[in-house]
Amino acid sequence: MSADTTTKLVYMANQIAKFFESKPHDEGVAGIASHINDFWEPRMRSKFFEIVDAGGTGLRPLVLEAAANIRRPVAA
Amino acid sequence: MKDFIIPDRDFGTPAAKSKTMVTLTIDGFDITVPEGTSIMRAAAEIGITVPKLCATDSIDAFGSCRLCLVEIEGRAGTPASCTTPVAPGLKVHTQNAKLKQLRRGVMELYISDHPLDCLTCSANGDCELQDMAGAVGLRDVRYEAVETHFKAKNTSGEANPQYLPKDDSNPYFSYDPAKCIVCSRCVRACEEVQGTFALTIEGRGFDSRISFGAKTDTAITSDCVSCGACVQACPTATLQEKSIIEIGTPERSVITTCAYCGVGCSFKAEMRGDELVRMVPYKHGKANRGHSCVKGRFAYGYASHKDRILSPMIRDSINDPWKEVSWPEAMEFAANRMNGLIAKHGRHSVGVITSSRCTNEETFLVQKLTRAVFQNNNTDTCARVCHSPTGYGLGQTFGTSAGTQDFDSVEETDVVILIGANPTDGHPVFASRLKKRLRAGAKLIVVDPRRIDLVDSAHIKAAHHLQLTPGTNVAVVTAIAHTIVTEGLFDEEFIRTRCDWDEFQDYAAFVADPRHSPEATQLLTGVKAEELRAAARLFARGGNGAIYYGLGVTEHSQGSTTVIGIANLAMLTGNIGRRGVGVNPLRGQNNVQGSCDMGSFPHELPGYRHVKNDSVREVFESLWGVKIDNEPGLRIPNMLDAAVEGTFKGLYCQGEDILQSDPDTKHVAAGLAAMECVIVHDLFLNETANYAHVFFPGSSFLEKDGTFTNAERRINRVRKVMAPKQGYADWEVTQMFANAMGAGWAYTHPSQIMDEIAMLTPSFAGVNYERLEEMGSIQWPCNEQAPEGTPLMHIDGFVRGKGKFIVTEYVATDEKTGPRFPLLLTTGRILSQYNVGAQTRRTENVVWHDEDVLEIHPHDAEVRGVRDGQFVKLASRSGETSLKAKITDRVSPGVVYTTFHHPDTQANVITTDYSDWATNCPEYKVTAVQVSPSNGPTEWQEEYNAQAAHSRRVLAAE
Ligand code: SF4
Ligand code: SF4
Ligand code: SF4
Ligand code: FES
């Protein structure tokens, strides 16, 4: 995974988080997870989990909280 | 080919709207009509045509020609039937000895000052003066006029001062003053129908002449926007389409739909053989009511332009020249490549891009190709780059992405908020209808960084122009909500019954926070607090309030949030669910709505149903006999990222030019260059085709059957008026390709595709070609609950049940100005060009816009030493380009503006890859830039042009 893609995905996840941060906490966490589940293609989610598994550098806290509810893609 | 000769009678004056009915007698026949109807129209309704010259039913009667005289028992004189309204019990005579004599006298006067060259006149056979001479039985003209307007020289050979030469300056129509009867229909059409006020009558009596504004103005130098309404209204050859002058009169007409913008105007394509003679807006078209703009009426020349590619072409590498091949060869080549990629890299390594310009049926097939044949969900559409936030925002708040109204609704609007849209350029026919309503007294609030024409134009002045800093929409919309909530201007009754009250409380508490007040945000937004408060009060208290918005809302990193904010405003003020109100996205391309409806997005099947829903997939799986992937596919930017990463290899792109229309050109080019099979299906070798291996030539909207769905969800028929020049309609090409890949499809007509759509999609269940034939057009949802379609949404309740208020926190875009890039660039479009310009650049429309220019405020120009008309370099952190500067105070200091209609400009080299948080709709509307004087094209432009020229080489077929 190129540094470029990582930066992009982190950026996108954080952008989503900024919208949901203004919601009540639980709703926000659920909102991020379902948004990423609904709109991110498995390749993107795989890379997202590579980032999370490597410590989630750069991701906003709410994204990290939501990660538990994001579907890990089954290996293709 | 089906031929539709629809009698399009002229009733002389517009229909009256009154509910009170009046009965009278005309020539011994009883007739009952609405109060306010003219006697002329009443007579026409029972089939009696009173002779007329200055009246036509698209405009109000004026009563100047005196040909339509009638007698009314018990009334003195001979009133004009066009200006005399009906009254109960009138006994009207339209024909008797006295009337006959009077009418002949009138005609004699007209004809004595009119050239008698009927046989060679371009209006021969289509001239009302000629018709009327016949109708009144004019047999000779007893005197020869001494003074005329039509003789270039008088009898002694001196120049006639009354003679004016023909004005041929407009590329599409000519004005020949010699044939003018000064009936003023053209003037009234320009005012009432178009709302431009370009024409006036100069002088009085015998001296009166039609003129394009000032005496020295020609059609092309005047304010005229070339909509053609005057040409259509003119009863003589004075204002005449040049195509009629060149070809002659048409012999049949076919009703079809404009392929340019989301208004979706209906047209009569008037034909002679298979030659298109002219396009005339169709009076019974429900989107346009007989009006059109310059693009739809005149700019169809691209369909027969020499640049059109008519043979399929292939090549091994994008460095090779193209090789023309037969259709079967092209199909085999394309299918082998795609199959090879799937075999090697898996079924997720390929995908499609559907077009917002093609028909619903064609789009449906393209997404079916990826879902059923490639077996993935990698489908996206250019709607991604314009209205995807509308889908998200309205879906969340109301439960459906649908715009809530039809265009007729504007006739009952009292206050309009227009935000991030420029309808006089982008949606001209809607703009004309809006202007008509504004002239009748409705109020307008414009929210736009730029002073668009509607802020201040002929007989129109916006009540408020909130000239915000680009990128601050959310802050402005929230400040409007703040004002409405804190000043208690909201519609509590509506909110209690129609929305979730608890959610409203949270929302109200959020917006009421002082940090959202206009005073707190004015520094950020650049909008004066008092102005904003006044606008908010006007909207909340001014009667029926409607919000219309465009790409200036969606193409931002907070695009979806602004759409949510707009929906909140409508609910807050109770402006949903009846005529005259609503939330109205003005969609850009002709079939943006349709391409979204048809399942072009990677996460949803046709009808906006997420691929994760088992029950929905099952419906498709059982009909198509394949397994549908339950994971969302890649969106355009994700496809390009994946291509650069090496996991996405093949693309079938129909009718879109992503290299020109998508942001960050360099990234798009890199993505395309990394793919191993790019199939472009288009009319022209577009910019994307520079990176393609296969080219399928496309067919124009004149060459195929199908449907387009406009911004009001109206499904309009597109009808084939001529055979496809390259052999196949686009849906046939997609089918051939699918079958080459083993699909086994067997559609023989687009109506069968629509039947399949109806079977699979509940909101289309009641749609089929027969119903469309009967009803003319249908607004979805159309099904058992709404057999006639649905002009207005959410009448008794929101689609999702209770309307949902959602808080809208302003998040500043990361695209910020700084010392290197101190200006904000925003982009837009202009009337005469369309989107990336592939079509309009190939028409005479270039006379209005032959290049993109950069608008810059005088202050910013001065400090940079930029002069008007001079080349400037425009640079952002993504790249740089050059174009000419135009100094104007339409933009605020700190803001620059350009259009993106010409590939040479490469405006998208400048735009960045920032995008909407929810949908990845690119942030076209805000880019930090620097402007400096320059001598010409940048290195990138030159490199690009060299690559394009190299790539466009075609080897002649052996
Ligand atoms: S140009 Fe045509 S419509 Fe206008 S006044 Fe002359 S004849 Fe009438
Ligand atoms: S073409 Fe349209 S804008 Fe131009 S003069 Fe005629 S009606 Fe007016
Ligand atoms: S471009 Fe739009 S407004 Fe103009 S004729 Fe076509 S559909 Fe109508
Ligand atoms: S048509 Fe009535 S006065 Fe001209």
PDB file of N, CA and C in Angstrom, chain B residues 75-152:
ATOM      1  N   ARG B  75     -73.514  45.565 -28.759  1.00  0.00           N
ATOM      2  CA  ARG B  75     -72.371  46.428 -28.469  1.00  0.00           C
ATOM      3  C   ARG B  75     -71.999  47.184 -29.716  1.00  0.00           C
ATOM      4  N   ALA B  76     -71.524  48.389 -29.499  1.00  0.00           N
ATOM      5  CA  ALA B  76     -71.177  49.210 -30.647  1.00  0.00           C
ATOM      6  C   ALA B  76     -69.824  48.787 -31.196  1.00  0.00           C
ATOM      7  N   GLY B  77     -69.593  49.060 -32.466  1.00  0.00           N
ATOM      8  CA  GLY B  77     -68.266  48.894 -33.059  1.00  0.00           C
ATOM      9  C   GLY B  77     -67.889  47.447 -33.302  1.00  0.00           C
ATOM     10  N   THR B  78     -66.614  47.288 -33.640  1.00  0.00           N
ATOM     11  CA  THR B  78     -66.094  45.964 -33.941  1.00  0.00           C
ATOM     12  C   THR B  78     -64.862  45.718 -33.084  1.00  0.00           C
ATOM     13  N   PRO B  79     -65.077  45.183 -31.889  1.00  0.00           N
ATOM     14  CA  PRO B  79     -63.937  44.976 -30.988  1.00  0.00           C
ATOM     15  C   PRO B  79     -62.989  43.887 -31.495  1.00  0.00           C
ATOM     16  N   ALA B  80     -61.747  43.986 -31.058  1.00  0.00           N
ATOM     17  CA  ALA B  80     -60.756  42.960 -31.382  1.00  0.00           C
ATOM     18  C   ALA B  80     -61.039  41.733 -30.512  1.00  0.00           C
ATOM     19  N   SER B  81     -61.158  40.576 -31.133  1.00  0.00           N
ATOM     20  CA  SER B  81     -61.537  39.390 -30.353  1.00  0.00           C
ATOM     21  C   SER B  81     -60.399  38.886 -29.479  1.00  0.00           C
ATOM     22  N   CYS B  82     -59.173  39.296 -29.780  1.00  0.00           N
ATOM     23  CA  CYS B  82     -58.059  38.803 -28.965  1.00  0.00           C
ATOM     24  C   CYS B  82     -57.982  39.511 -27.622  1.00  0.00           C
ATOM     25  N   THR B  83     -58.429  40.760 -27.582  1.00  0.00           N
ATOM     26  CA  THR B  83     -58.332  41.506 -26.321  1.00  0.00           C
ATOM     27  C   THR B  83     -59.675  41.615 -25.613  1.00  0.00           C
ATOM     28  N   THR B  84     -60.738  41.130 -26.214  1.00  0.00           N
ATOM     29  CA  THR B  84     -62.047  41.229 -25.569  1.00  0.00           C
ATOM     30  C   THR B  84     -62.373  39.922 -24.852  1.00  0.00           C
ATOM     31  N   PRO B  85     -62.555  39.999 -23.532  1.00  0.00           N
ATOM     32  CA  PRO B  85     -62.860  38.767 -22.800  1.00  0.00           C
ATOM     33  C   PRO B  85     -64.312  38.349 -22.990  1.00  0.00           C
ATOM     34  N   VAL B  86     -64.573  37.089 -22.787  1.00  0.00           N
ATOM     35  CA  VAL B  86     -65.935  36.580 -22.880  1.00  0.00           C
ATOM     36  C   VAL B  86     -66.771  37.156 -21.733  1.00  0.00           C
ATOM     37  N   ALA B  87     -68.093  37.190 -21.923  1.00  0.00           N
ATOM     38  CA  ALA B  87     -69.008  37.562 -20.845  1.00  0.00           C
ATOM     39  C   ALA B  87     -70.258  36.709 -21.020  1.00  0.00           C
ATOM     40  N   PRO B  88     -70.970  36.450 -19.932  1.00  0.00           N
ATOM     41  CA  PRO B  88     -72.125  35.554 -20.027  1.00  0.00           C
ATOM     42  C   PRO B  88     -73.139  36.084 -21.038  1.00  0.00           C
ATOM     43  N   GLY B  89     -73.628  35.203 -21.858  1.00  0.00           N
ATOM     44  CA  GLY B  89     -74.719  35.519 -22.759  1.00  0.00           C
ATOM     45  C   GLY B  89     -74.360  36.313 -23.998  1.00  0.00           C
ATOM     46  N   LEU B  90     -73.088  36.619 -24.212  1.00  0.00           N
ATOM     47  CA  LEU B  90     -72.713  37.368 -25.415  1.00  0.00           C
ATOM     48  C   LEU B  90     -73.137  36.597 -26.662  1.00  0.00           C
ATOM     49  N   LYS B  91     -73.528  37.362 -27.667  1.00  0.00           N
ATOM     50  CA  LYS B  91     -73.774  36.740 -28.978  1.00  0.00           C
ATOM     51  C   LYS B  91     -72.773  37.361 -29.946  1.00  0.00           C
ATOM     52  N   VAL B  92     -71.823  36.537 -30.377  1.00  0.00           N
ATOM     53  CA  VAL B  92     -70.705  37.043 -31.164  1.00  0.00           C
ATOM     54  C   VAL B  92     -70.817  36.563 -32.608  1.00  0.00           C
ATOM     55  N   HIS B  93     -70.521  37.458 -33.538  1.00  0.00           N
ATOM     56  CA  HIS B  93     -70.436  37.057 -34.948  1.00  0.00           C
ATOM     57  C   HIS B  93     -69.015  37.276 -35.425  1.00  0.00           C
ATOM     58  N   THR B  94     -68.438  36.254 -36.013  1.00  0.00           N
ATOM     59  CA  THR B  94     -67.047  36.396 -36.456  1.00  0.00           C
ATOM     60  C   THR B  94     -66.948  36.660 -37.958  1.00  0.00           C
ATOM     61  N   GLN B  95     -68.060  36.536 -38.645  1.00  0.00           N
ATOM     62  CA  GLN B  95     -67.965  36.684 -40.102  1.00  0.00           C
ATOM     63  C   GLN B  95     -69.259  37.303 -40.614  1.00  0.00           C
ATOM     64  N   ASN B  96     -69.187  38.474 -41.215  1.00  0.00           N
ATOM     65  CA  ASN B  96     -70.314  39.052 -41.947  1.00  0.00           C
ATOM     66  C   ASN B  96     -69.747  40.058 -42.942  1.00  0.00           C
ATOM     67  N   ALA B  97     -70.600  40.634 -43.740  1.00  0.00           N
ATOM     68  CA  ALA B  97     -70.127  41.486 -44.839  1.00  0.00           C
ATOM     69  C   ALA B  97     -69.239  42.615 -44.327  1.00  0.00           C
ATOM     70  N   LYS B  98     -69.655  43.227 -43.232  1.00  0.00           N
ATOM     71  CA  LYS B  98     -68.900  44.366 -42.720  1.00  0.00           C
ATOM     72  C   LYS B  98     -67.501  43.926 -42.251  1.00  0.00           C
ATOM     73  N   LEU B  99     -67.471  42.834 -41.511  1.00  0.00           N
ATOM     74  CA  LEU B  99     -66.186  42.342 -41.001  1.00  0.00           C
ATOM     75  C   LEU B  99     -65.262  41.965 -42.152  1.00  0.00           C
ATOM     76  N   LYS B 100     -65.856  41.331 -43.164  1.00  0.00           N
ATOM     77  CA  LYS B 100     -65.046  40.916 -44.309  1.00  0.00           C
ATOM     78  C   LYS B 100     -64.374  42.106 -44.960  1.00  0.00           C
ATOM     79  N   GLN B 101     -65.172  43.154 -45.099  1.00  0.00           N
ATOM     80  CA  GLN B 101     -64.636  44.331 -45.774  1.00  0.00           C
ATOM     81  C   GLN B 101     -63.543  44.994 -44.937  1.00  0.00           C
ATOM     82  N   LEU B 102     -63.827  45.110 -43.651  1.00  0.00           N
ATOM     83  CA  LEU B 102     -62.821  45.715 -42.773  1.00  0.00           C
ATOM     84  C   LEU B 102     -61.503  44.940 -42.816  1.00  0.00           C
ATOM     85  N   ARG B 103     -61.620  43.633 -42.746  1.00  0.00           N
ATOM     86  CA  ARG B 103     -60.397  42.811 -42.705  1.00  0.00           C
ATOM     87  C   ARG B 103     -59.600  42.930 -43.994  1.00  0.00           C
ATOM     88  N   ARG B 104     -60.336  42.959 -45.105  1.00  0.00           N
ATOM     89  CA  ARG B 104     -59.598  43.115 -46.370  1.00  0.00           C
ATOM     90  C   ARG B 104     -58.846  44.426 -46.405  1.00  0.00           C
ATOM     91  N   GLY B 105     -59.485  45.442 -45.893  1.00  0.00           N
ATOM     92  CA  GLY B 105     -58.837  46.752 -45.850  1.00  0.00           C
ATOM     93  C   GLY B 105     -57.547  46.690 -45.032  1.00  0.00           C
ATOM     94  N   VAL B 106     -57.606  46.016 -43.885  1.00  0.00           N
ATOM     95  CA  VAL B 106     -56.425  45.891 -43.038  1.00  0.00           C
ATOM     96  C   VAL B 106     -55.324  45.150 -43.792  1.00  0.00           C
ATOM     97  N   MET B 107     -55.715  44.053 -44.422  1.00  0.00           N
ATOM     98  CA  MET B 107     -54.714  43.250 -45.125  1.00  0.00           C
ATOM     99  C   MET B 107     -54.080  44.030 -46.273  1.00  0.00           C
ATOM    100  N   GLU B 108     -54.940  44.810 -46.951  1.00  0.00           N
ATOM    101  CA  GLU B 108     -54.423  45.578 -48.085  1.00  0.00           C
ATOM    102  C   GLU B 108     -53.309  46.525 -47.638  1.00  0.00           C
ATOM    103  N   LEU B 109     -53.538  47.150 -46.484  1.00  0.00           N
ATOM    104  CA  LEU B 109     -52.513  48.042 -45.946  1.00  0.00           C
ATOM    105  C   LEU B 109     -51.216  47.300 -45.670  1.00  0.00           C
ATOM    106  N   TYR B 110     -51.352  46.157 -45.020  1.00  0.00           N
ATOM    107  CA  TYR B 110     -50.146  45.376 -44.718  1.00  0.00           C
ATOM    108  C   TYR B 110     -49.413  44.981 -45.986  1.00  0.00           C
ATOM    109  N   ILE B 111     -50.160  44.476 -46.940  1.00  0.00           N
ATOM    110  CA  ILE B 111     -49.522  43.925 -48.135  1.00  0.00           C
ATOM    111  C   ILE B 111     -48.899  45.014 -48.995  1.00  0.00           C
ATOM    112  N   SER B 112     -49.478  46.214 -48.966  1.00  0.00           N
ATOM    113  CA  SER B 112     -48.910  47.285 -49.792  1.00  0.00           C
ATOM    114  C   SER B 112     -47.502  47.653 -49.317  1.00  0.00           C
ATOM    115  N   ASP B 113     -47.198  47.341 -48.050  1.00  0.00           N
ATOM    116  CA  ASP B 113     -45.841  47.612 -47.559  1.00  0.00           C
ATOM    117  C   ASP B 113     -45.088  46.299 -47.322  1.00  0.00           C
ATOM    118  N   HIS B 114     -45.330  45.331 -48.158  1.00  0.00           N
ATOM    119  CA  HIS B 114     -44.666  44.047 -47.969  1.00  0.00           C
ATOM    120  C   HIS B 114     -44.207  43.527 -49.324  1.00  0.00           C
ATOM    121  N   PRO B 115     -43.001  43.026 -49.424  1.00  0.00           N
ATOM    122  CA  PRO B 115     -42.553  42.517 -50.725  1.00  0.00           C
ATOM    123  C   PRO B 115     -43.427  41.351 -51.176  1.00  0.00           C
ATOM    124  N   LEU B 116     -43.668  41.266 -52.463  1.00  0.00           N
ATOM    125  CA  LEU B 116     -44.532  40.186 -52.956  1.00  0.00           C
ATOM    126  C   LEU B 116     -43.676  39.085 -53.571  1.00  0.00           C
ATOM    127  N   ASP B 117     -42.674  38.639 -52.820  1.00  0.00           N
ATOM    128  CA  ASP B 117     -41.812  37.589 -53.366  1.00  0.00           C
ATOM    129  C   ASP B 117     -42.091  36.251 -52.677  1.00  0.00           C
ATOM    130  N   CYS B 118     -43.382  36.002 -52.424  1.00  0.00           N
ATOM    131  CA  CYS B 118     -43.784  34.803 -51.684  1.00  0.00           C
ATOM    132  C   CYS B 118     -43.140  33.514 -52.204  1.00  0.00           C
ATOM    133  N   LEU B 119     -43.043  33.377 -53.524  1.00  0.00           N
ATOM    134  CA  LEU B 119     -42.576  32.092 -54.058  1.00  0.00           C
ATOM    135  C   LEU B 119     -41.159  31.754 -53.629  1.00  0.00           C
ATOM    136  N   THR B 120     -40.342  32.778 -53.492  1.00  0.00           N
ATOM    137  CA  THR B 120     -38.963  32.498 -53.117  1.00  0.00           C
ATOM    138  C   THR B 120     -38.690  32.838 -51.658  1.00  0.00           C
ATOM    139  N   CYS B 121     -39.733  33.202 -50.929  1.00  0.00           N
ATOM    140  CA  CYS B 121     -39.539  33.575 -49.524  1.00  0.00           C
ATOM    141  C   CYS B 121     -39.318  32.320 -48.686  1.00  0.00           C
ATOM    142  N   SER B 122     -38.443  32.430 -47.692  1.00  0.00           N
ATOM    143  CA  SER B 122     -38.128  31.259 -46.863  1.00  0.00           C
ATOM    144  C   SER B 122     -39.326  30.805 -46.043  1.00  0.00           C
ATOM    145  N   ALA B 123     -40.293  31.709 -45.824  1.00  0.00           N
ATOM    146  CA  ALA B 123     -41.454  31.318 -45.037  1.00  0.00           C
ATOM    147  C   ALA B 123     -42.581  30.783 -45.917  1.00  0.00           C
ATOM    148  N   ASN B 124     -42.327  30.667 -47.190  1.00  0.00           N
ATOM    149  CA  ASN B 124     -43.386  30.191 -48.089  1.00  0.00           C
ATOM    150  C   ASN B 124     -43.963  28.882 -47.568  1.00  0.00           C
ATOM    151  N   GLY B 125     -45.276  28.876 -47.372  1.00  0.00           N
ATOM    152  CA  GLY B 125     -45.914  27.674 -46.841  1.00  0.00           C
ATOM    153  C   GLY B 125     -45.989  27.685 -45.330  1.00  0.00           C
ATOM    154  N   ASP B 126     -45.307  28.615 -44.702  1.00  0.00           N
ATOM    155  CA  ASP B 126     -45.301  28.658 -43.246  1.00  0.00           C
ATOM    156  C   ASP B 126     -45.376  30.113 -42.797  1.00  0.00           C
ATOM    157  N   CYS B 127     -46.232  30.888 -43.469  1.00  0.00           N
ATOM    158  CA  CYS B 127     -46.292  32.318 -43.199  1.00  0.00           C
ATOM    159  C   CYS B 127     -47.718  32.699 -42.865  1.00  0.00           C
ATOM    160  N   GLU B 128     -47.894  33.347 -41.732  1.00  0.00           N
ATOM    161  CA  GLU B 128     -49.255  33.688 -41.334  1.00  0.00           C
ATOM    162  C   GLU B 128     -49.809  34.869 -42.127  1.00  0.00           C
ATOM    163  N   LEU B 129     -48.913  35.715 -42.631  1.00  0.00           N
ATOM    164  CA  LEU B 129     -49.391  36.836 -43.439  1.00  0.00           C
ATOM    165  C   LEU B 129     -50.010  36.308 -44.731  1.00  0.00           C
ATOM    166  N   GLN B 130     -49.296  35.361 -45.311  1.00  0.00           N
ATOM    167  CA  GLN B 130     -49.786  34.678 -46.512  1.00  0.00           C
ATOM    168  C   GLN B 130     -51.132  33.996 -46.219  1.00  0.00           C
ATOM    169  N   ASP B 131     -51.168  33.258 -45.099  1.00  0.00           N
ATOM    170  CA  ASP B 131     -52.398  32.554 -44.718  1.00  0.00           C
ATOM    171  C   ASP B 131     -53.561  33.532 -44.563  1.00  0.00           C
ATOM    172  N   MET B 132     -53.279  34.668 -43.917  1.00  0.00           N
ATOM    173  CA  MET B 132     -54.354  35.613 -43.645  1.00  0.00           C
ATOM    174  C   MET B 132     -54.845  36.295 -44.918  1.00  0.00           C
ATOM    175  N   ALA B 133     -53.892  36.552 -45.838  1.00  0.00           N
ATOM    176  CA  ALA B 133     -54.306  37.117 -47.113  1.00  0.00           C
ATOM    177  C   ALA B 133     -55.302  36.176 -47.776  1.00  0.00           C
ATOM    178  N   GLY B 134     -55.009  34.886 -47.662  1.00  0.00           N
ATOM    179  CA  GLY B 134     -55.927  33.888 -48.201  1.00  0.00           C
ATOM    180  C   GLY B 134     -57.227  33.858 -47.418  1.00  0.00           C
ATOM    181  N   ALA B 135     -57.118  33.916 -46.090  1.00  0.00           N
ATOM    182  CA  ALA B 135     -58.299  33.761 -45.243  1.00  0.00           C
ATOM    183  C   ALA B 135     -59.293  34.898 -45.435  1.00  0.00           C
ATOM    184  N   VAL B 136     -58.792  36.106 -45.637  1.00  0.00           N
ATOM    185  CA  VAL B 136     -59.728  37.225 -45.779  1.00  0.00           C
ATOM    186  C   VAL B 136     -60.130  37.432 -47.239  1.00  0.00           C
ATOM    187  N   GLY B 137     -59.590  36.616 -48.136  1.00  0.00           N
ATOM    188  CA  GLY B 137     -59.983  36.703 -49.542  1.00  0.00           C
ATOM    189  C   GLY B 137     -59.404  37.925 -50.248  1.00  0.00           C
ATOM    190  N   LEU B 138     -58.188  38.277 -49.868  1.00  0.00           N
ATOM    191  CA  LEU B 138     -57.551  39.416 -50.536  1.00  0.00           C
ATOM    192  C   LEU B 138     -57.223  39.020 -51.967  1.00  0.00           C
ATOM    193  N   ARG B 139     -57.733  39.775 -52.919  1.00  0.00           N
ATOM    194  CA  ARG B 139     -57.508  39.407 -54.320  1.00  0.00           C
ATOM    195  C   ARG B 139     -56.671  40.422 -55.066  1.00  0.00           C
ATOM    196  N   ASP B 140     -56.761  41.682 -54.692  1.00  0.00           N
ATOM    197  CA  ASP B 140     -55.834  42.638 -55.296  1.00  0.00           C
ATOM    198  C   ASP B 140     -55.574  43.772 -54.312  1.00  0.00           C
ATOM    199  N   VAL B 141     -54.449  44.446 -54.551  1.00  0.00           N
ATOM    200  CA  VAL B 141     -54.090  45.584 -53.716  1.00  0.00           C
ATOM    201  C   VAL B 141     -54.268  46.807 -54.579  1.00  0.00           C
ATOM    202  N   ARG B 142     -55.171  47.689 -54.138  1.00  0.00           N
ATOM    203  CA  ARG B 142     -55.618  48.738 -55.058  1.00  0.00           C
ATOM    204  C   ARG B 142     -54.660  49.911 -55.172  1.00  0.00           C
ATOM    205  N   TYR B 143     -53.759  50.040 -54.256  1.00  0.00           N
ATOM    206  CA  TYR B 143     -52.847  51.183 -54.384  1.00  0.00           C
ATOM    207  C   TYR B 143     -51.412  50.748 -54.142  1.00  0.00           C
ATOM    208  N   GLU B 144     -50.528  51.476 -54.732  1.00  0.00           N
ATOM    209  CA  GLU B 144     -49.113  51.189 -54.520  1.00  0.00           C
ATOM    210  C   GLU B 144     -48.574  52.206 -53.533  1.00  0.00           C
ATOM    211  N   ALA B 145     -47.976  51.728 -52.467  1.00  0.00           N
ATOM    212  CA  ALA B 145     -47.478  52.641 -51.452  1.00  0.00           C
ATOM    213  C   ALA B 145     -46.315  53.447 -52.005  1.00  0.00           C
ATOM    214  N   VAL B 146     -46.294  54.696 -51.671  1.00  0.00           N
ATOM    215  CA  VAL B 146     -45.191  55.541 -52.114  1.00  0.00           C
ATOM    216  C   VAL B 146     -43.977  55.265 -51.232  1.00  0.00           C
ATOM    217  N   GLU B 147     -44.261  55.307 -49.958  1.00  0.00           N
ATOM    218  CA  GLU B 147     -43.178  55.042 -49.006  1.00  0.00           C
ATOM    219  C   GLU B 147     -43.288  53.599 -48.536  1.00  0.00           C
ATOM    220  N   THR B 148     -42.205  52.862 -48.600  1.00  0.00           N
ATOM    221  CA  THR B 148     -42.243  51.483 -48.082  1.00  0.00           C
ATOM    222  C   THR B 148     -41.038  51.250 -47.173  1.00  0.00           C
ATOM    223  N   HIS B 149     -41.083  50.118 -46.503  1.00  0.00           N
ATOM    224  CA  HIS B 149     -39.936  49.704 -45.701  1.00  0.00           C
ATOM    225  C   HIS B 149     -39.091  48.672 -46.432  1.00  0.00           C
ATOM    226  N   PHE B 150     -39.598  48.185 -47.549  1.00  0.00           N
ATOM    227  CA  PHE B 150     -38.916  47.022 -48.120  1.00  0.00           C
ATOM    228  C   PHE B 150     -38.124  47.311 -49.384  1.00  0.00           C
ATOM    229  N   LYS B 151     -38.362  48.467 -50.015  1.00  0.00           N
ATOM    230  CA  LYS B 151     -37.597  48.743 -51.226  1.00  0.00           C
ATOM    231  C   LYS B 151     -36.297  49.440 -50.867  1.00  0.00           C
ATOM    232  N   ALA B 152     -35.195  48.866 -51.334  1.00  0.00           N
ATOM    233  CA  ALA B 152     -33.894  49.439 -50.997  1.00  0.00           C
ATOM    234  C   ALA B 152     -33.752  50.836 -51.592  1.00  0.00           C
TER     235      ALA B 152
END
